[in-house]
Coordinates of C-alpha atoms in Angstrom, one line a residue:
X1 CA -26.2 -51.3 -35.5
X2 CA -29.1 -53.1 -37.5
X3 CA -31.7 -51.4 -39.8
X4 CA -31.8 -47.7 -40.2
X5 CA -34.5 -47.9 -37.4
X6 CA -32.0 -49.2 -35.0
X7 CA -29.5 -46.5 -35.8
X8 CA -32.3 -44.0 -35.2
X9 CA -33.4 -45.4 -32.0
X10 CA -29.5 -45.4 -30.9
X11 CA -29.3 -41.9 -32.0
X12 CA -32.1 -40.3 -30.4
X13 CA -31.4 -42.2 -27.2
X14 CA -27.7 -40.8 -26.7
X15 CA -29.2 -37.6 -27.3
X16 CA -31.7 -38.1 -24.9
X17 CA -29.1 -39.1 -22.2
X18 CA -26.4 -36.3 -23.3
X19 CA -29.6 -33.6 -23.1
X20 CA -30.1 -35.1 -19.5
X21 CA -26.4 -35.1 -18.2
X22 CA -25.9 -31.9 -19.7
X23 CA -29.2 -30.0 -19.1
X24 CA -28.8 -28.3 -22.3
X25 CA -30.4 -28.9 -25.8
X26 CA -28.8 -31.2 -28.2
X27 CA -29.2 -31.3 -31.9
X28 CA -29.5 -34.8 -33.6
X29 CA -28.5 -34.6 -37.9
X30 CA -30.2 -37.5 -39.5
X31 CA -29.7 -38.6 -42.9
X32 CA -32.5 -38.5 -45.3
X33 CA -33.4 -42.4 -44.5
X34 CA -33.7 -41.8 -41.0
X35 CA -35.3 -38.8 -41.0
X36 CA -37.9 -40.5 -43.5
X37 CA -37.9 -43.5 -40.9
X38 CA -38.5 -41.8 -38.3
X39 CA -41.0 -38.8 -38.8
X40 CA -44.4 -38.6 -39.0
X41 CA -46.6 -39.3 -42.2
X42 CA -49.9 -38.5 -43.5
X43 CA -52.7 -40.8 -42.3
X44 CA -53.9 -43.4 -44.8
X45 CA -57.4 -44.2 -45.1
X46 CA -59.4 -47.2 -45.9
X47 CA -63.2 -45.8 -46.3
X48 CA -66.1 -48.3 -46.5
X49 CA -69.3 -46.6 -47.5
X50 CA -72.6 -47.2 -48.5
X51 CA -74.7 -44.0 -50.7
X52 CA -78.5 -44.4 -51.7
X53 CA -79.2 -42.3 -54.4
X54 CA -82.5 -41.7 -56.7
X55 CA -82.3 -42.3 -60.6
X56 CA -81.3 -38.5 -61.5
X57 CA -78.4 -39.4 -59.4
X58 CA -79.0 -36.8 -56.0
X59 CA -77.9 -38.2 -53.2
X60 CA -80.4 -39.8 -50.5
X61 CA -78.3 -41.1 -47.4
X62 CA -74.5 -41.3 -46.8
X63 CA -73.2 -44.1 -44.5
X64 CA -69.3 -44.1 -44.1
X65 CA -66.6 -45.5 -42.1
X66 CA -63.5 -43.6 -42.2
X67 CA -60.4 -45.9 -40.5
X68 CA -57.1 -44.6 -40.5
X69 CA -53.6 -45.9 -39.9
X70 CA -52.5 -43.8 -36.8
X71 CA -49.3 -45.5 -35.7
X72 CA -47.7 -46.3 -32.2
X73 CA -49.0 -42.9 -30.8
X74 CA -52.1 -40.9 -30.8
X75 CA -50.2 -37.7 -31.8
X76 CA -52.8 -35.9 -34.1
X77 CA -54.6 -38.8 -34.8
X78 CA -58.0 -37.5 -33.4
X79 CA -58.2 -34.2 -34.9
X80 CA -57.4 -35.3 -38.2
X81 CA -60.0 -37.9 -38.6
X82 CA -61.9 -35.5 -37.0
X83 CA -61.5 -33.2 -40.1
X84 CA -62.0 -35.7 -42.3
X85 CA -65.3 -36.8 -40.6
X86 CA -66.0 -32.7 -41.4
X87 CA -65.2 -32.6 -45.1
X88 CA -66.8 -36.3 -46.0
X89 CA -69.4 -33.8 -47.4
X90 CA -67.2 -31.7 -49.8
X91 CA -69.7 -29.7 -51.5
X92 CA -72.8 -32.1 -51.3
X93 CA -75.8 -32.2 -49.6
X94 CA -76.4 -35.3 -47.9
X95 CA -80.2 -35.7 -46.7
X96 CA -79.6 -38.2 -44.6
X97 CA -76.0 -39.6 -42.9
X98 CA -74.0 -41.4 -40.5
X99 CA -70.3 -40.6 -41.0
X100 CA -67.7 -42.3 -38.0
X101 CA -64.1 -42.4 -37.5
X102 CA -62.0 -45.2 -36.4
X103 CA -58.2 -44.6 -35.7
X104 CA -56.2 -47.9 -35.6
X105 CA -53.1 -48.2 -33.5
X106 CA -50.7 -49.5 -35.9
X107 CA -47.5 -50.7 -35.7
X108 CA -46.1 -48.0 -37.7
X109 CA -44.1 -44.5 -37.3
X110 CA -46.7 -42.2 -36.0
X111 CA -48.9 -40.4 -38.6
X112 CA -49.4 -37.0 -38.0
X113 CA -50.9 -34.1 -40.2
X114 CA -50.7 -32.7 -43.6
X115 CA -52.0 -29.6 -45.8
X116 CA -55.6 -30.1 -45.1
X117 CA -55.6 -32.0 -42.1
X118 CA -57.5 -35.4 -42.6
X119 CA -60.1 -32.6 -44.9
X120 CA -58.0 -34.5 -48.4
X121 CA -59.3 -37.7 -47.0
X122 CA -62.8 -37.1 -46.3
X123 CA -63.4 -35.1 -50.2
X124 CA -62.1 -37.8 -52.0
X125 CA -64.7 -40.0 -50.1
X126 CA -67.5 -37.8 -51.6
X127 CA -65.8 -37.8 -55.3
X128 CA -65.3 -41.4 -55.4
X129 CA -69.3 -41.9 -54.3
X130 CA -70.2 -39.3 -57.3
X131 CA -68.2 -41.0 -59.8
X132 CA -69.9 -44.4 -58.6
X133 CA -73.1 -42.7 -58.9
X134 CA -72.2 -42.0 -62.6
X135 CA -71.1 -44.7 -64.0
X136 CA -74.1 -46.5 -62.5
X137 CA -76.6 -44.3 -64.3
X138 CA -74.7 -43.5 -67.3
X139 CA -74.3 -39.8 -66.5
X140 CA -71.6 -37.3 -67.2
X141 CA -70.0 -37.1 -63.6
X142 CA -69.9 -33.6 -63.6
X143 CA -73.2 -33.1 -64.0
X144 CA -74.1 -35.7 -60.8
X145 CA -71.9 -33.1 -59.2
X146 CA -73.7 -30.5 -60.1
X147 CA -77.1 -32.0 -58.9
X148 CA -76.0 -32.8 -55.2
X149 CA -74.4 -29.2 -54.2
X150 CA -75.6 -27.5 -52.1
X151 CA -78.5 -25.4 -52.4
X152 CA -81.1 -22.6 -50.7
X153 CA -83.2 -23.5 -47.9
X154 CA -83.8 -27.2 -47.2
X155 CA -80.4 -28.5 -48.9
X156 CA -78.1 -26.2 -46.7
X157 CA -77.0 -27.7 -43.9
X158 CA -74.5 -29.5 -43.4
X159 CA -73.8 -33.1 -41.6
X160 CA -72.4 -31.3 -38.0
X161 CA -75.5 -28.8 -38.8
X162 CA -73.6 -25.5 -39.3
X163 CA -76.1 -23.6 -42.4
X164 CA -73.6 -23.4 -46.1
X165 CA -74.8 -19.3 -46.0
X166 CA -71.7 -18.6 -49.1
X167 CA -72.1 -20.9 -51.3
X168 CA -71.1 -20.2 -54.7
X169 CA -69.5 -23.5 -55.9
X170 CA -72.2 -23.1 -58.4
X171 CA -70.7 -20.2 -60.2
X172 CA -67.2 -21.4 -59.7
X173 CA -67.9 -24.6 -61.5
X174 CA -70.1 -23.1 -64.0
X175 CA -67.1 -20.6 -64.9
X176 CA -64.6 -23.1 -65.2
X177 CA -66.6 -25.8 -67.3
X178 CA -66.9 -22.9 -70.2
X179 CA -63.7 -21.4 -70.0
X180 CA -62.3 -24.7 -69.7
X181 CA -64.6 -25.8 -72.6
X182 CA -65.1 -29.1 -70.8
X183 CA -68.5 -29.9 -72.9
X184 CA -66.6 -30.4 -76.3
X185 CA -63.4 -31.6 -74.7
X186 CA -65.2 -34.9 -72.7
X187 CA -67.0 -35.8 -76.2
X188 CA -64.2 -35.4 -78.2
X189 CA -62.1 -37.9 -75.7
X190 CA -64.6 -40.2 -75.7
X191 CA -65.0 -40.4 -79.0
X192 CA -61.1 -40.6 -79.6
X193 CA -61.2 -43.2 -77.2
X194 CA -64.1 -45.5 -79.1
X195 CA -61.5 -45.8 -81.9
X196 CA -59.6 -48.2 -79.1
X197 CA -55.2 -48.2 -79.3
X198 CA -53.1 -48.4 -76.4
X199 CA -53.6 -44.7 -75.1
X200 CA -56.5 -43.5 -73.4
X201 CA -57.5 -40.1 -72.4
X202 CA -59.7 -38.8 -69.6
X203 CA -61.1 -35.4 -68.2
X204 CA -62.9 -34.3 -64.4
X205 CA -64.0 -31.6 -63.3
X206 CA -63.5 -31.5 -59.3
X207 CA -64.9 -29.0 -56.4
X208 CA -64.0 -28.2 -53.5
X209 CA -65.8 -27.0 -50.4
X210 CA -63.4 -26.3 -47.6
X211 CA -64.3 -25.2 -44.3
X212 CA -61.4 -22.4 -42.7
X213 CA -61.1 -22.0 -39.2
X214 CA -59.4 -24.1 -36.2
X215 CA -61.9 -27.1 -35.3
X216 CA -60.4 -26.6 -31.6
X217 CA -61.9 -23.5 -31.3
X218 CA -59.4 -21.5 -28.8
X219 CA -56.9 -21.9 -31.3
X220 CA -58.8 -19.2 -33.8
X221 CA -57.0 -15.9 -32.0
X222 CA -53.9 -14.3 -32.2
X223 CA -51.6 -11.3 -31.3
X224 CA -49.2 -8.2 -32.5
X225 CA -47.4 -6.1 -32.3
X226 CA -46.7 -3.0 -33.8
X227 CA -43.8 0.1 -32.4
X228 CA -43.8 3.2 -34.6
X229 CA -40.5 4.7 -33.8
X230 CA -40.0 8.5 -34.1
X231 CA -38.7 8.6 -36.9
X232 CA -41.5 7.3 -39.0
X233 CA -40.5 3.6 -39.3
X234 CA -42.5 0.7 -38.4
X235 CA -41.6 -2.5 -36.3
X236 CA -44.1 -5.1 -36.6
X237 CA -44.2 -8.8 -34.8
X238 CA -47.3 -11.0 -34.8
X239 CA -48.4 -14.5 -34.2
X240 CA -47.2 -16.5 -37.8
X241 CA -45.1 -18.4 -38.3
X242 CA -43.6 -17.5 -42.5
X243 CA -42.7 -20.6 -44.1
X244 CA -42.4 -19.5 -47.5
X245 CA -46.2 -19.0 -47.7
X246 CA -46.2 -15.1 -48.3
X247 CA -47.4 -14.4 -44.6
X248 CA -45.2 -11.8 -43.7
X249 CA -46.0 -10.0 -47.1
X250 CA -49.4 -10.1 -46.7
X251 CA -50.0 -9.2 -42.8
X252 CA -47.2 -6.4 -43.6
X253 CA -48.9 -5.1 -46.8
X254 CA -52.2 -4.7 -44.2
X255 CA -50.2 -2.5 -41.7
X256 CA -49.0 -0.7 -44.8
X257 CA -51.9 0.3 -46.0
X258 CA -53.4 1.3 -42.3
X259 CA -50.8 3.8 -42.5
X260 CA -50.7 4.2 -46.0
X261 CA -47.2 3.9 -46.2
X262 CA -44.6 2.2 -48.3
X263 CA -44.8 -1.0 -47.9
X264 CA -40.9 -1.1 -47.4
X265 CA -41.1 0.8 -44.4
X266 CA -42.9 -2.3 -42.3
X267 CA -40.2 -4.0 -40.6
X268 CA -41.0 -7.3 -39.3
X269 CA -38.8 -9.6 -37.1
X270 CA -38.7 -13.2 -36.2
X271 CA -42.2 -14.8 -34.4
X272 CA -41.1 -15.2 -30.5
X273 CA -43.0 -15.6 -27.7
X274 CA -41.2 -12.7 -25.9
X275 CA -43.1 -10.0 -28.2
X276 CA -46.6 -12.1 -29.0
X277 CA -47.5 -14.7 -26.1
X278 CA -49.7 -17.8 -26.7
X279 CA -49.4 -17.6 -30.4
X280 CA -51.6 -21.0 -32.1
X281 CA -50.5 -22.7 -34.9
X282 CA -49.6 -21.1 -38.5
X283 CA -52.4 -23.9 -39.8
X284 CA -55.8 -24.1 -40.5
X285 CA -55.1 -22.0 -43.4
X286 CA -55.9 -19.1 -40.9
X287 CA -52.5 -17.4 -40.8
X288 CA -53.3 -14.3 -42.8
X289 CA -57.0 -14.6 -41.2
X290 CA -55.9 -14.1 -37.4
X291 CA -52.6 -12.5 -37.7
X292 CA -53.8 -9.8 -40.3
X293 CA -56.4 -9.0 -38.4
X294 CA -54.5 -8.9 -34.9
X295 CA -52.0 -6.6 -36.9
X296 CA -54.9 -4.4 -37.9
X297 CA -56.3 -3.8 -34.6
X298 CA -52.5 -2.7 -33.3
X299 CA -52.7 0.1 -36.1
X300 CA -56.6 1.2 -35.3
X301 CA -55.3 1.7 -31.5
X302 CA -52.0 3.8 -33.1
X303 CA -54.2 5.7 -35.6
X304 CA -57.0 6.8 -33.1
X305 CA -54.3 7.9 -30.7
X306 CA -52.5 10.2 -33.8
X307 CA -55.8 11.4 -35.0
X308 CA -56.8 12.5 -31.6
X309 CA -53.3 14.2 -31.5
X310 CA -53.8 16.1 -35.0
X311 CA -57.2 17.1 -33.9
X312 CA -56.3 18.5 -30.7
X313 CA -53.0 20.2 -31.6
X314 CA -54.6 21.9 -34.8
X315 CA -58.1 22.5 -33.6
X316 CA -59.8 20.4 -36.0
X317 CA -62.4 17.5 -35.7
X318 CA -61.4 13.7 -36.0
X319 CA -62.8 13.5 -39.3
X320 CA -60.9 16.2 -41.3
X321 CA -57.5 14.2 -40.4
X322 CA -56.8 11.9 -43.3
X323 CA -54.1 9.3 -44.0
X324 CA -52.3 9.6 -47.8
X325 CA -49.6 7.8 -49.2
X326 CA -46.5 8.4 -46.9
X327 CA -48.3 11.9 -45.3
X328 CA -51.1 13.0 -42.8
X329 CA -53.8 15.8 -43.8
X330 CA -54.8 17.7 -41.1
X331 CA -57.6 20.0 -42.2
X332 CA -56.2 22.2 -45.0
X333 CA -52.3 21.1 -43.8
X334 CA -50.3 18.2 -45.1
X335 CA -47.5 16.7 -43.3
X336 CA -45.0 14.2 -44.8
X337 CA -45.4 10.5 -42.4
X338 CA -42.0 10.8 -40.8
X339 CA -42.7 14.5 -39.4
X340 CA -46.2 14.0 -38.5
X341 CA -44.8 10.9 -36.3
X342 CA -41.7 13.2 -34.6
X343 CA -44.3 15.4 -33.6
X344 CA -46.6 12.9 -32.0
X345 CA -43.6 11.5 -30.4
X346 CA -42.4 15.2 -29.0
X347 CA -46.0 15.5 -27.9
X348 CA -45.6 12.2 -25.9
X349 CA -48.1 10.2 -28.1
X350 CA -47.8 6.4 -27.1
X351 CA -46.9 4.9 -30.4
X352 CA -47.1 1.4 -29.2
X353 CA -49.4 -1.4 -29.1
X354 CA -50.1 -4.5 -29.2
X355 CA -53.4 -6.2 -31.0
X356 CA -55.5 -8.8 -30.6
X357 CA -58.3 -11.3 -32.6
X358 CA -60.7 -13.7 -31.7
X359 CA -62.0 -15.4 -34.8
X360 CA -66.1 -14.9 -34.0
X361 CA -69.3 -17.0 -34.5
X362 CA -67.7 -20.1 -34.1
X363 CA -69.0 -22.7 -31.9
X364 CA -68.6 -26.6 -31.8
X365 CA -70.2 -29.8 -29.4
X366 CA -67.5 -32.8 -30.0
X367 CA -70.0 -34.9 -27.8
X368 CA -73.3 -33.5 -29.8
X369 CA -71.8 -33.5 -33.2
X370 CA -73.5 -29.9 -33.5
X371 CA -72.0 -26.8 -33.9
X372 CA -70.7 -23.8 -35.9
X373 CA -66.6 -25.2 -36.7
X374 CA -66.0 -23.0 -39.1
X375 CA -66.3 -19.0 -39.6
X376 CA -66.6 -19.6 -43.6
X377 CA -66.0 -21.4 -46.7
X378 CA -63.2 -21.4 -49.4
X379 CA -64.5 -22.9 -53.1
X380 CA -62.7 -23.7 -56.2
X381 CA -62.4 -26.1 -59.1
X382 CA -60.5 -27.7 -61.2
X383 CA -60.4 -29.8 -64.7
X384 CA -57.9 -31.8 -65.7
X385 CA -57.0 -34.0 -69.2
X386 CA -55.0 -37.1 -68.8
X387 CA -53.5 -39.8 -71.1
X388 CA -52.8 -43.1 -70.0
X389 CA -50.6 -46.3 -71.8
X390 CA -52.9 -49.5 -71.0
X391 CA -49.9 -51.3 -71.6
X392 CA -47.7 -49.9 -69.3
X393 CA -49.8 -47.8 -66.8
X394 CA -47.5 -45.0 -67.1
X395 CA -49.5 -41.5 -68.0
X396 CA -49.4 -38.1 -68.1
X397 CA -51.4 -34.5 -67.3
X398 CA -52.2 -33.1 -70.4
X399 CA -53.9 -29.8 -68.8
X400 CA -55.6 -28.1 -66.1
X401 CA -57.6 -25.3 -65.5
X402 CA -58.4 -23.9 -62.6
X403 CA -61.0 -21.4 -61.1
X404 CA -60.3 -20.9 -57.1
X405 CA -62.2 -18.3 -54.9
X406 CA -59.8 -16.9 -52.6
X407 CA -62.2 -13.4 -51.8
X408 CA -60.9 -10.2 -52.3
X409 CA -57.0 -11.3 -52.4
X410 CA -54.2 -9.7 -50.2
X411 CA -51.4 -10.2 -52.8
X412 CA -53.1 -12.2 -56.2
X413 CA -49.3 -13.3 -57.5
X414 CA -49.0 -15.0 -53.9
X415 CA -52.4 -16.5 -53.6
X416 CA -52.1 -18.1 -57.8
X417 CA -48.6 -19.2 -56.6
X418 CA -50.4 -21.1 -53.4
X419 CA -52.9 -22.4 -55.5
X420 CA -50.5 -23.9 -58.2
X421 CA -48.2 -25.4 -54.9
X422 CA -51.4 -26.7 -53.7
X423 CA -52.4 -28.6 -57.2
X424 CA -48.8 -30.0 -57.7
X425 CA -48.8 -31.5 -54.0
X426 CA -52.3 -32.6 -54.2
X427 CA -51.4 -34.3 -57.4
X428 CA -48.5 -36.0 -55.9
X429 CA -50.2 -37.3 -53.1
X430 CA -52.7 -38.8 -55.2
X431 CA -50.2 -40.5 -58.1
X432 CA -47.1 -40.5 -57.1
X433 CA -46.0 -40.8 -53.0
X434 CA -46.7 -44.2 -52.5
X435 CA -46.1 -45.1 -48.8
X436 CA -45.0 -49.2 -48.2
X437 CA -44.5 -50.7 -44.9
X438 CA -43.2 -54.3 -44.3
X439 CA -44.7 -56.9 -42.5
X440 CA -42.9 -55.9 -39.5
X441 CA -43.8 -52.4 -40.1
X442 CA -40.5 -51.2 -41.3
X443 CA -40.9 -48.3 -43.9
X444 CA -39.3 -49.6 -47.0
X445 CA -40.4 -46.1 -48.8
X446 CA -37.9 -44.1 -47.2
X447 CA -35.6 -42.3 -49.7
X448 CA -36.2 -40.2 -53.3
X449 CA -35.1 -43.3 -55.1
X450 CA -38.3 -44.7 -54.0
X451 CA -40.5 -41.8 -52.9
X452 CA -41.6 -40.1 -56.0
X453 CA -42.4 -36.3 -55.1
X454 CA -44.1 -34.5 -57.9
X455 CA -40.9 -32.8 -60.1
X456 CA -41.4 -29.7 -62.1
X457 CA -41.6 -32.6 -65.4
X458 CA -45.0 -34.1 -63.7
X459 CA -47.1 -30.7 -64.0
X460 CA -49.8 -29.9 -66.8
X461 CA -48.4 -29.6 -70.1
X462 CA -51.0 -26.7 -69.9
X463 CA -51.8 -25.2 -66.8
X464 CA -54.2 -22.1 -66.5
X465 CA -55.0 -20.7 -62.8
X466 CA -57.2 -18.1 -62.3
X467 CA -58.8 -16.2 -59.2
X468 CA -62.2 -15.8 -58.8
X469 CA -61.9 -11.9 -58.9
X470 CA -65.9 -11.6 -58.4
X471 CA -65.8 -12.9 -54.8
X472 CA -65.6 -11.4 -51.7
X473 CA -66.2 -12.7 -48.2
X474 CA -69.1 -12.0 -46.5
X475 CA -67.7 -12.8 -43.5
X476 CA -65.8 -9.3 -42.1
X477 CA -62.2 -11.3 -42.8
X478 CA -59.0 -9.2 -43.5
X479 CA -59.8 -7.1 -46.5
X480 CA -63.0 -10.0 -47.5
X481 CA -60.0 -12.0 -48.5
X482 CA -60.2 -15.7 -47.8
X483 CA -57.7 -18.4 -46.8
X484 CA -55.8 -20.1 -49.4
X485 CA -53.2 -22.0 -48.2
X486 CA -55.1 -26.0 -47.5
X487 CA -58.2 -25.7 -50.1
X488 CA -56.6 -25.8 -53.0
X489 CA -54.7 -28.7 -52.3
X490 CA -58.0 -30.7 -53.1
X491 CA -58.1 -29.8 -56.7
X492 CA -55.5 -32.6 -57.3
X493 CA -58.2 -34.7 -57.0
X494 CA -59.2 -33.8 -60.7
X495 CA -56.1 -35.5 -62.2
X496 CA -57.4 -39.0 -60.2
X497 CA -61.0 -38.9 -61.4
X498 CA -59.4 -38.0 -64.8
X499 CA -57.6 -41.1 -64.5
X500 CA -60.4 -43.2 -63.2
X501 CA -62.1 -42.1 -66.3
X502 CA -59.2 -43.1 -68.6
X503 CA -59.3 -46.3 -67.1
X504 CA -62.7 -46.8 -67.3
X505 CA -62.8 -46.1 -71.3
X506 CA -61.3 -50.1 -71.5
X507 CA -65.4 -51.2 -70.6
X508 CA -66.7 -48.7 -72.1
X509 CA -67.3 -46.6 -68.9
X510 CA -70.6 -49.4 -67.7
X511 CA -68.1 -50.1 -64.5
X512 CA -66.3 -47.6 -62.0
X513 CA -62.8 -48.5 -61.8
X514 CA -61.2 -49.8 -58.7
X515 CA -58.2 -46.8 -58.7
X516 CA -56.8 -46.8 -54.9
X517 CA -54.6 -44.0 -54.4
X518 CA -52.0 -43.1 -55.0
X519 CA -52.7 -44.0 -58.6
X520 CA -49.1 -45.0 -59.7
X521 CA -48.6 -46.4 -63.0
X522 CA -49.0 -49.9 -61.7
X523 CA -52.0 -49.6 -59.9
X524 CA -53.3 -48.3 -63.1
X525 CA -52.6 -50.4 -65.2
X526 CA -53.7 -53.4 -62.0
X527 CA -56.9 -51.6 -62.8
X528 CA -57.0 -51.3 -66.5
X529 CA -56.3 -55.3 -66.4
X530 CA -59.1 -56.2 -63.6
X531 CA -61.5 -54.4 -66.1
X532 CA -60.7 -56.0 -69.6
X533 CA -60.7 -59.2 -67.4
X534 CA -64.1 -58.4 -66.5
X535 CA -63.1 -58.0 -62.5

């Protein structure tokens, strides 16, 4: 056969040609080289840009191209730089701007999307400007930060002109610079690092501003369904797709407490199109969003049927039936659940139905560049401490606190968990998963002996995560909770800038490092050399 891109083409075409003479499905097994070959990776980006900015550091105009290695195909290509285009602002206010995409047909596997969707992209763009910003002026990045958010009236809108209407990145970052102490912590490093020696430290403090909702807009609705049988148990099918996320939990924990049942009662089956047609994509961190909502409109229809039932059979108005924990009052009489549903059931009560969600509000122009893409906005923030060897390049995380805003949560344990995932991968795609393609465009970064994942020895030697337990969506979202599965992937930005800073300490921080990403121990040390050569 040849290269392992040669087997897989041989493969996939005998399985092609068996599917054919067969007319039946056939499975392919690839090894872990070939599957790595042949699959689709994130897009990388090469971002030219040009920022204007006044002598307190606030940001005047934004000019940025954003071109992306796409591959042979289109695949999702365009809605991911799309995204990226969307999220160039992170939590900024740009006056002025002129932010455009260019895919490039590649010779390459073709890319496809990741947690965020082209949004990772676009944020860094907007860190990497602030931290050139700062070291231009001589200013505490954070506090450049800090001066371009966004604001009230006249710094609110955004580049695609939707109005920032819940912004508290303010508070979030406020929060997390004094419980993190960052003040003391970024002079005490600096001053360590004056002393000079082989080991430098650094410290950022990173938002993020992420926009939640389906930027193809008939993609924000979904479906359930929901059968309470007669003898009090509860069948439950909707839209999602659970992939280890907590999605199940959480839409089942909402029909749970419609009823206000035990929350072991809720028995959901596998997603099929036979039980909830035309279901979108578990993405757009919008799975608990759409399904949880299309869950709870399934087990309004249910309810108003039973209270109309109680009412009617006991002579009592709607409002003095009442739902407790596994029972029903009806005026002055309490019925445990499972006989309050036998009844409705022996009374020919439909206990059926299937719900439906359409996200609202939303709005986008592709052509215009105008619109409303997204129904709200998650926040959250995170600092992180580094140490680096200038000799070697190799470094570490010392610690990282976080502060993410995730609403009034569904299930806190599962949203923290989502939001350490989130770090760790955001951390390896900026350090660590270094993609490298031949001259002929053969992937030679195709195994874990050469693509380095984040492992449970890479995270923060001290790692806090907290909720912001204040918030709550002012959108009308399931429960005011918001989405947490692609923003806090964004906060593993913190541990780059933390290394930028690090590397920077070699010239006294007068020049912004050149640190592409991902940051692996040699490109840091490349970096740490170009600066003491004065490069």
């Amino acid at each position: 056969f040849g290269g392992k891109e040669s087997q897989m083409n041989i493969f996939c075409a005998v399985a092609a040609i068996a599917a054919k003479r067969l007319n039946r499905p056939v499975k392919i097994r690839p090894d872990r080289d070939q599957d790595m070959t042949a699959t689709g990776k994130r897009h990388d980006f090469v971002i030219d840009y040009d920022v204007a900015f006044d002598g307190d550091g606030i940001i005047q105009a934004v000019e940025g191209t954003f071109a992306a290695r796409c591959g042979f195909s289109s695949d999702l290509s365009g809605p991911v730089t799309d995204r990226a285009l969307f999220h160039a602002d992170n939590a900024y206010f740009y006056p002025h701007v002129r932010l455009v995409s260019r895919p490039q047909k590649t010779n390459t596997v073709s890319n496809t999307a990741f947690r965020g969707f082209g949004g990772p992209q676009g944020v860094i763009a907007a860190e990497r400007m602030i931290e050139e910003i700062a070291y231009t002026l001589g200013k505490d990045p954070l506090d450049v930060r800090k001066a371009n958010f966004y604001g009230a009236a006249g710094r609110d809108l955004t580049p695609y002109h939707q109005q920032v209407e819940d912004n508290v990145i303010g508070r979030v970052v406020d929060e997390l610079e004094a419980s993190a102490d960052y003040r003391a912590r970024r002079a005490a490093i600096i001053a360590e690092n004056a002393k000079g020696g082989v080991m430098r430290r650094g410290i950022a403090l990173t938002p993020v501003k992420f926009g939640i909702s389906f930027t193809a807009t008939w993609y924000n609705q979904a479906g359930a369904l929901i059968h309470v049988y007669n003898d009090g148990s509860i069948h439950l099918n909707h839209g999602g797709t659970e992939m280890g996320q907590g999605l199940n939990t959480k839409v089942a924990q909402v029909v749970a407490d419609a009823f206000q049942v035990d929350f072991e009662r809720i028995k959901i089956t596998k997603t099929t199109t036979e039980k909830v047609p035309n279901t979108s994509a578990t993405a757009a961190s919008s799975g608990s969003d759409l399904n949880g909502m299309a869950a709870l409109d399934a087990a309004r229809q249910i309810k108003e049927r039973l209270v109309a039932f109680a009412a009617e059979s006991r002579k009592v108005a709607p409002e003095q039936v009442e739902f407790l924990p596994n029972a029903v009052k009806i005026g002055e009489e309490v019925l445990a659940f499972d006989t309050f549903i036998r009844q409705a059931y022996m009374a020919r009560v439909h206990l059926s139905a299937a719900g439906f969600y359409k996200t609202p509000k939303i709005h986008w122009d592709r052509a215009a560049g105008k619109g409303r893409p997204f129904y709200y906005y998650a926040y959250g923030a995170a600092c992180s401490e580094v140490s680096i060897d200038t000799l070697t390049g190799e470094y570490r995380v010392e610690r990282t606190d976080i502060l993410h805003d995730v609403g009034r949560s569904l299930n806190p344990i599962l949203d923290k968990g989502q939001v350490e995932g989130a770090f760790i991968q955001g951390m390896g795609w900026l350090t660590t998963e270094e993609l490298w393609w031949d001259d002929a465009g053969r992937l030679r970064t195709h195994a874990p002996s050469t693509y380095k994942i984040p492992l449970a020895s890479d995270r923060p030697r001290v790692f806090n995560v907290n909720l912001a337990d204040w918030s709550e969506n002012r959108e009308m979202t399931i429960k005011r909770s918001k989405a947490v599965g692609e923003p806090p992937f964004m906060l593993g930005i913190s541990v780059f800038e933390a290394l930028s800073m690090a590397v920077a300490s070699v010239a006294d921080y007068k020049v912004c490092p050149r640190l592409d990403a991902p940051a692996t121990p040699e490109r840091v040390l490349m970096a740490v050399d170009r600066l003491k050569a004065g490069v």
